[in-house]
Coordinates of C-alpha atoms in Angstrom, one line a residue:
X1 CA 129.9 82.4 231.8
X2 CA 130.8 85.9 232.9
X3 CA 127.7 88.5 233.6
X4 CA 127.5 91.7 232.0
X5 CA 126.1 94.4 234.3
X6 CA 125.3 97.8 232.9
X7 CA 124.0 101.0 234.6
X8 CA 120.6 102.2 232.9
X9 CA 119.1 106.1 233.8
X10 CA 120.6 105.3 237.5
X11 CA 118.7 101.9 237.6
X12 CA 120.5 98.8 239.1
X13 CA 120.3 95.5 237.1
X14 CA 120.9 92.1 237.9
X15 CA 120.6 88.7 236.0
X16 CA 118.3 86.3 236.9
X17 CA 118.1 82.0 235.9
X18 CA 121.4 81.6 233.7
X19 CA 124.5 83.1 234.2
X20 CA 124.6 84.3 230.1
X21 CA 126.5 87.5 228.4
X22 CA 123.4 89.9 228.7
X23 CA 122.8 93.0 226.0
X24 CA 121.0 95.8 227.9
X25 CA 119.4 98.0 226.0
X26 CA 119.2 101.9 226.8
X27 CA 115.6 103.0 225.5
X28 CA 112.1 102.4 226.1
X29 CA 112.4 101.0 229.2
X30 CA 109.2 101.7 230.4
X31 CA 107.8 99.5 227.7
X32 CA 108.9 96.2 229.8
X33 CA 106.2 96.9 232.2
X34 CA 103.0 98.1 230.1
X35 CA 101.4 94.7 228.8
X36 CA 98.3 93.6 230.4
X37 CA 98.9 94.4 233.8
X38 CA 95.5 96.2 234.4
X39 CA 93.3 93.4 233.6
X40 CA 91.1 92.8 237.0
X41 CA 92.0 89.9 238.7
X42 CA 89.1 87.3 238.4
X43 CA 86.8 86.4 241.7
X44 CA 87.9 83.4 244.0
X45 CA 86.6 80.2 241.8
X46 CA 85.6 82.5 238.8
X47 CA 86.2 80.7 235.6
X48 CA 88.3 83.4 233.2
X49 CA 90.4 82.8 230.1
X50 CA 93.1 83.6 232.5
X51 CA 92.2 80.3 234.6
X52 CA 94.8 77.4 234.9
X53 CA 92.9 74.6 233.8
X54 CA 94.8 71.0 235.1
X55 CA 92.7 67.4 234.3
X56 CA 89.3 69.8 234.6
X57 CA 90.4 71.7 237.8
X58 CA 90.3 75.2 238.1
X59 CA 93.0 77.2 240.1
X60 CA 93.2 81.5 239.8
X61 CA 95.5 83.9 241.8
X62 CA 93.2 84.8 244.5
X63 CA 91.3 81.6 244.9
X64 CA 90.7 81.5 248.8
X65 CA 91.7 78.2 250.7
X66 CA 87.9 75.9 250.2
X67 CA 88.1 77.0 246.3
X68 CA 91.7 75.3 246.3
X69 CA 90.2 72.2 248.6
X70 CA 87.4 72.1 246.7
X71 CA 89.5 71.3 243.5
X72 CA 92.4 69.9 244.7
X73 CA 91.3 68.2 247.8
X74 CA 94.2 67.6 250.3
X75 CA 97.6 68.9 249.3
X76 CA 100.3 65.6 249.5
X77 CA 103.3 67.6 250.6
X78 CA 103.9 71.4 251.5
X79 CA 107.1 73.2 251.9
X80 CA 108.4 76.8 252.0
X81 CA 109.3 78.9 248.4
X82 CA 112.8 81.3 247.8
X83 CA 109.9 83.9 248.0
X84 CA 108.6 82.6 251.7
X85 CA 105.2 81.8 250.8
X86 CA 104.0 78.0 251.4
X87 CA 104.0 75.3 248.1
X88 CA 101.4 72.7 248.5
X89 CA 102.2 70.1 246.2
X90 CA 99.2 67.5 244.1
X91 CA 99.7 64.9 242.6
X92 CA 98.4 61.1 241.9
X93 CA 101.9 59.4 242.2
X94 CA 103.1 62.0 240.1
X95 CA 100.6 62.4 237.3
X96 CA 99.0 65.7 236.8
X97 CA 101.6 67.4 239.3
X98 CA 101.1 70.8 240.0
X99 CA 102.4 73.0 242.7
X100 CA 100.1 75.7 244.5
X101 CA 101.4 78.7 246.5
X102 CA 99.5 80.0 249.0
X103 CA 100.6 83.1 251.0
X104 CA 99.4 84.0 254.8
X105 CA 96.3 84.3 254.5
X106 CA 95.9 81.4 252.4
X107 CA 95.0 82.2 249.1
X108 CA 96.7 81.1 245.9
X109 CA 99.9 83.7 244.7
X110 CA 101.8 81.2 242.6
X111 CA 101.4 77.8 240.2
X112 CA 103.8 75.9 238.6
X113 CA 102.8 72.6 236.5
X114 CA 104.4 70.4 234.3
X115 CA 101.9 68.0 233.4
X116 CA 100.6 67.3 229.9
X117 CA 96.7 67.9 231.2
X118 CA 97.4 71.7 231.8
X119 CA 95.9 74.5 229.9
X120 CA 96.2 78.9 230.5
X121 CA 94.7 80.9 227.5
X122 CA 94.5 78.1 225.5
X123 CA 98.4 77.4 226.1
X124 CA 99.7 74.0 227.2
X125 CA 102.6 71.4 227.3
X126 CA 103.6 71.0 223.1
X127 CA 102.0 74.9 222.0
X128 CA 104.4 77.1 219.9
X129 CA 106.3 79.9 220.7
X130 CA 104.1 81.9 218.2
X131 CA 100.8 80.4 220.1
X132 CA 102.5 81.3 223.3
X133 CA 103.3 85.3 222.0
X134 CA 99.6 84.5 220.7
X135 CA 97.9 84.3 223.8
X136 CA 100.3 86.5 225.9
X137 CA 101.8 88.9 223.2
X138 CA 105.4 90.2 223.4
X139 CA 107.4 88.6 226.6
X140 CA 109.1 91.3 229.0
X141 CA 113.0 91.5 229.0
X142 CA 112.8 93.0 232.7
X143 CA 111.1 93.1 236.5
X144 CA 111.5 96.4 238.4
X145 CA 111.5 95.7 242.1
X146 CA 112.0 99.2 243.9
X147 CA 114.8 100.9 241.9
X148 CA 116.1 97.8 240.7
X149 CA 115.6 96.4 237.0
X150 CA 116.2 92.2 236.8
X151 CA 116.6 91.4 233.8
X152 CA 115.4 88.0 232.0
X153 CA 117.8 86.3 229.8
X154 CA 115.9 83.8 227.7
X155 CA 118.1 80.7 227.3
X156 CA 122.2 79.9 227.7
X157 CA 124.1 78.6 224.5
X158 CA 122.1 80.0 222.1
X159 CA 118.7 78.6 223.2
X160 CA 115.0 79.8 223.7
X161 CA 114.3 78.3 226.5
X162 CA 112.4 80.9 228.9
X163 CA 109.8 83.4 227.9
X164 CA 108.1 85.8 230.8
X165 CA 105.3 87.7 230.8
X166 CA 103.1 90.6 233.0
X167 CA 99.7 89.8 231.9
X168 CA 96.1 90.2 234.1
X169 CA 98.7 91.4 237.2
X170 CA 100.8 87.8 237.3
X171 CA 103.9 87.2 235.9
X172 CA 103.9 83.9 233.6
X173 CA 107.0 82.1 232.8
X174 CA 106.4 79.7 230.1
X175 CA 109.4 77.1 230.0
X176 CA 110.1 75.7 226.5
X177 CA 112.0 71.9 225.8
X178 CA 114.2 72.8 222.9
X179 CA 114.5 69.4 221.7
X180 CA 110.7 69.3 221.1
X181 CA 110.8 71.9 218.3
X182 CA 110.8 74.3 221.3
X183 CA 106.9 74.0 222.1
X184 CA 105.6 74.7 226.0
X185 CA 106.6 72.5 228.6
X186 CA 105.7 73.7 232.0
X187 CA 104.1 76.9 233.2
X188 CA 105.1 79.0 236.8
X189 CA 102.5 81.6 237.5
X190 CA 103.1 84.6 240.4
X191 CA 101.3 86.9 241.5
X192 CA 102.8 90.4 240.5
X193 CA 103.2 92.1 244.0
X194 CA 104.5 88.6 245.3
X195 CA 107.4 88.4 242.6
X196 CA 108.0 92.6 242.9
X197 CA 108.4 92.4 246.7
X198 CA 111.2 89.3 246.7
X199 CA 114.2 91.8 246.2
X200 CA 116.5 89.4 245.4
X201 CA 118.7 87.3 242.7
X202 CA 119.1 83.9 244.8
X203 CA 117.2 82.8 248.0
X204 CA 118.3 83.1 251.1
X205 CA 121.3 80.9 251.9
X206 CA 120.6 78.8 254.7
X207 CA 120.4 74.8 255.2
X208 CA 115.8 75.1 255.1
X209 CA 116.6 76.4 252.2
X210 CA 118.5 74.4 250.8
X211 CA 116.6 71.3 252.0
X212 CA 113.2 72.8 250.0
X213 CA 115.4 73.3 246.9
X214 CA 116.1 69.9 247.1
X215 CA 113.0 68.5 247.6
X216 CA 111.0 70.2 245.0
X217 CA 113.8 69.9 242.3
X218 CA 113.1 65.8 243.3
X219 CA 109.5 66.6 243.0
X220 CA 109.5 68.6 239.6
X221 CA 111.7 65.6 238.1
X222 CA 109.8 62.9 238.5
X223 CA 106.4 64.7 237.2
X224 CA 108.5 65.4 234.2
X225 CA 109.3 61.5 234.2
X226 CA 106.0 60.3 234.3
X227 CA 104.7 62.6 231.8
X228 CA 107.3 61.3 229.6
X229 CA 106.2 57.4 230.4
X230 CA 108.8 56.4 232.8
X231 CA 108.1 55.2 236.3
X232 CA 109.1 57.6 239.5
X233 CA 112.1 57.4 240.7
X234 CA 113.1 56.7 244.4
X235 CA 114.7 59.3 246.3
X236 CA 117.5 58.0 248.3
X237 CA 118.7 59.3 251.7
X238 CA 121.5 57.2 251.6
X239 CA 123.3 59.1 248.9
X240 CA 122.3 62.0 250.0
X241 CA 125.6 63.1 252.0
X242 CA 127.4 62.6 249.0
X243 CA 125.7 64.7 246.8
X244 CA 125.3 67.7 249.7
X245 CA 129.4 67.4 250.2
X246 CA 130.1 67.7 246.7
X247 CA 127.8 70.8 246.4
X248 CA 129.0 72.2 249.7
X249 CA 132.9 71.9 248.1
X250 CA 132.3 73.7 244.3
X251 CA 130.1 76.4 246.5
X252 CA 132.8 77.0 249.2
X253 CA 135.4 76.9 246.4
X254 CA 134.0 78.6 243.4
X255 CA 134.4 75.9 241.0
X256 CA 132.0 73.5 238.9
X257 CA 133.1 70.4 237.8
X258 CA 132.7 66.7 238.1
X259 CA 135.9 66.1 239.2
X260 CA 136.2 66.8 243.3
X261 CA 139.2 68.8 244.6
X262 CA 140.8 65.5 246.2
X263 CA 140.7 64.3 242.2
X264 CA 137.6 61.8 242.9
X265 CA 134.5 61.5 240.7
X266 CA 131.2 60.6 241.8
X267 CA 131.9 57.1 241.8
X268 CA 134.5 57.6 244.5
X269 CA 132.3 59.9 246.4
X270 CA 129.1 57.9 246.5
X271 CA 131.5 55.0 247.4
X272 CA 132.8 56.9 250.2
X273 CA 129.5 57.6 251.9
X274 CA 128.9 53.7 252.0
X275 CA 126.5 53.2 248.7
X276 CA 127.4 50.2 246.3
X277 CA 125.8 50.7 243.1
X278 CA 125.8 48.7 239.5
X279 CA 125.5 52.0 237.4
X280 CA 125.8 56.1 238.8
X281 CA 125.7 59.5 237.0
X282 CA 125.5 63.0 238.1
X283 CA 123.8 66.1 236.9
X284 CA 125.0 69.2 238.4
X285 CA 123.7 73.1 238.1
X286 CA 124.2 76.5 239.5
X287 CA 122.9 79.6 239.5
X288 CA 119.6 79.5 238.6
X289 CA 116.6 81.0 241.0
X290 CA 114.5 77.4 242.4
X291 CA 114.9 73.5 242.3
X292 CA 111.7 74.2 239.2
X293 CA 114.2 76.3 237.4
X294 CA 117.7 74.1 237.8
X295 CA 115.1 71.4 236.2
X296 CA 114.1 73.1 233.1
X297 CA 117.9 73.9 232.3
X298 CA 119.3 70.6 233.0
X299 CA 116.5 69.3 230.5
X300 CA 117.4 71.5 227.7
X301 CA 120.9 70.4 227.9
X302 CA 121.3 66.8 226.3
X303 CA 123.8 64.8 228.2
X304 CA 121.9 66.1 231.6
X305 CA 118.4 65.2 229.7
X306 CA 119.3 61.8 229.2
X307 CA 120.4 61.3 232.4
X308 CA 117.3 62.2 233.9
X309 CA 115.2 60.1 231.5
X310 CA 117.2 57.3 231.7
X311 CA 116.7 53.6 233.9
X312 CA 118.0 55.0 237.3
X313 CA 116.1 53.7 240.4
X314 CA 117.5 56.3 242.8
X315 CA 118.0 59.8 243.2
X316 CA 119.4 61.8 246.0
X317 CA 119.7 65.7 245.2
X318 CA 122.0 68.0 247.3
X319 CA 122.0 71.8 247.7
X320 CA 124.6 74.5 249.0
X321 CA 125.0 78.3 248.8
X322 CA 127.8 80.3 247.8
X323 CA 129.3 83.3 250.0
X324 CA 126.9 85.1 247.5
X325 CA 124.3 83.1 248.0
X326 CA 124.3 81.4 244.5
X327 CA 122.9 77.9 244.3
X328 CA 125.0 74.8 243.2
X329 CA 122.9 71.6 242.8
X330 CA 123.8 68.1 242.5
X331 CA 121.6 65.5 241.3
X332 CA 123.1 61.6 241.7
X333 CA 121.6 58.9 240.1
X334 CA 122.6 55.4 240.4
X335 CA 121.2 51.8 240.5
X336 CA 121.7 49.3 243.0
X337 CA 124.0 46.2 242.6
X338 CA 122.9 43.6 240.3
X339 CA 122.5 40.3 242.6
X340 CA 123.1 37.1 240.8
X341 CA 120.9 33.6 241.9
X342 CA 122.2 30.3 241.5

C-alpha cells in the first residue's frame, strides 16, 4: 500500500512495521516524547513494577550478565539483532520462550516474549487495550532519532494491532491478536538509547542478516504454537532454497505474489528444489522491521493465521532484501508424503 511521507517543522519522517496510508499530524509534536521517560531505571536484579516477570523470573534493562544467569541459566541459542546487539534465546522446547538482548558489555537492552506466563505492570498475554493504556497511559505516535521522526502506524486494514510506548526510559511495544477481542499477546522491550541510536527503517541488507531474520521468525512461531497447544514444528533445511529463491525474486523484482515470475506456485517451486510433500502452503510478508514483527502481522491476518496453526510438520523460512533494503519473507509449510503399508 503506498506510503505517505510528509515534511513536519523541517523534520524527516519515515514509516516503520506496515507499509499503511499514514496521517501526520502538524502540532504538539513534542508531546510524542514526554511520557514517563524520567523514571530511574531500577538496579541490576531489583524487583520494580517495571520488571518483566516470565514463570517467576525476573529480567530489567540493566540486569548485568550473573543476574540474567542467575534466572535464566544458560541461554539455548544466541544470534545478532537489526539493531547489532546479541539475542539470547530461553526456552523449555518452546514453552515460556523469551528472547534477551544483551549489548557489549553484556547487560540486558531488549526483551521480547510471547508466552502466556509473562507479566510487565500487571500486563500480560489476554489484558485489554484499556488495561494496557492503564498501566502505560497514552501510546506514542513517533521516535525521534537525531532530526528524524519515525512514525508508528498501529495496524494495516483497519486493525489495532501495535501499541508503543516511552515509559521508565524503554520503549514497550505491546502486540495485540485481533481475533482475541484484541487483548496482549506478546511484549518487545528496548532500551531507549538502544532503539534512538538504530537510524534506520529496515536492517541492514546482507545474507547474516538475513539468515537471523529467519531464524528468529522460526523461533517466535513455534513459541506462539505451543502456547496455543500445538506441538513445535520442524524446521527443514531442505526446503529452505526454495523459500530463499522465491524471496530473492519478489525482492529483486518489486513484486509480492504467490505466483513466481516463470508462472509456478509453491508447489512447483518446492518440487523443483527436490522436496515431495503430501500437503504445502506459504505465508509470505514484507516490509516490516524483524522476523518478531513479520510474526505478529501474519497472525493478525486470517488465511496466514491458519496456516501457521495448522498440522504442518515442517517449516523452512527464507529472507531477502530489496535494493532498499526492505525485507520480503517467505514461510513454507508442508508435510511429508503419506506412505501406505500393506
Amino acid at each position: 500500500m503506498k506510503k505517505s511521507f510528509f515534511a513536519l517543522l523541517l523534520i524527516l519522517a519515515a514509516i516503520l512495521f506496515f507499509d499503511i496510508d499514514t496521517l501526520v499530524l502538524t502540532e504538539q509534536i513534542t508531546s510524542f516524547f514526554s511520557q514517563n521517560e524520567d523514571a530511574t531505571p531500577p538496579a541490576s536484579g531489583e524487583i520494580t513494577p517495571s520488571t518483566l516477570a516470565l514463570s517467576g523470573k525476573t529480567l530489567n534493562m540493566g540486569d548485568v550478565p550473573d543476574t540474567v544467569m542467575t534466572n535464566f541459566g544458560e541461554s539455548v541459542d544466541t544470534f545478532n539483532s537489526e539493531y547489532g546487539f546479541l539475542w539470547n534465546v530461553y526456552h523449555d522446547d518452546y514453552k515460556n520462550y523469551i528472547q534477551i538482548g544483551t549489548d557489549d558489555n553484556g547487560k540486558v537492552c531488549a526483551a521480547y516474549t510471547n508466552s502466556s506466563e509473562f507479566t510487565l505492570c500487571g500486563i500480560g498475554v489476554g489484558s485489554s487495550i484499556a488495561e494496557v493504556r492503564e498501566a502505560f497511559g497514552e501510546p506514542i505516535e513517533a521516535i525521534k532519532k537525531g532530526n528524524i521522526l519515525f512514525y508508528l502506524p498501529t495496524g494495516a486494514d483497519g486493525k489495532h494491532e501495535v501499541d508503543t510506548f516511552l515509559f521508565r526510559k524503554m520503549y514497550i511495544r505491546i502486540f495485540y491478536d485481533c481475533f482475541k477481542n484484541n487483548t496482549v499477546t506478546a511484549v518487545h522491550i528496548i532500551d531507549r538509547d538502544t532503539e534512538e541510536l538504530f537510524m534506520r527503517q529496515y536492517p541492514l541488507p546482507s545474507a547474516e542478516n538475513a539468515a537471523f531474520m529467519e531464524l528468529e521468525n522460526f523461533y517466535v512461531t513455534n513459541a506462539l504454537r505451543v502456547r496455543e497447544g500445538l506441538k513445535p514444528i520442524e524446521h527443514s533445511m531442505a526446503v529452505l532454497p526454495a523459500a530463499r529463491s522465491h524471496a530473492a525474486e519478489m525482492a529483486q523484482n518489486n513484486y509480492f505474489s504467490h505466483t513466481d515470475l516463470s508462472g509456478g506456485d509453491v508447489l512447483k517451486r518446492v518440487r523443483a528444489v527436490g522436496v515431495s510433500v503430501s500437503g504445502v502452503a506459504e505465508n509470505l510478508a514484507a516490509g516490516c522491521q524483524s522476523g518478531i514483527m513479520m510474526h505478529e502481522a501474519l497472525m493478525n491476518s486470517e488465511g496466514h493465521r491458519k496456516i501457521i496453526l495448522s498440522d504442518y510438520k515442517y517449516l523452512g523460512v527464507g529472507v531477502a532484501f530489496a535494493a532498499d533494503s526492505r525485507p520480503y519473507l517467505v514461510q513454507n509449510y508442508f508435510n511429508p508424503p503419506i506412505v501406505t503399508i500393506g
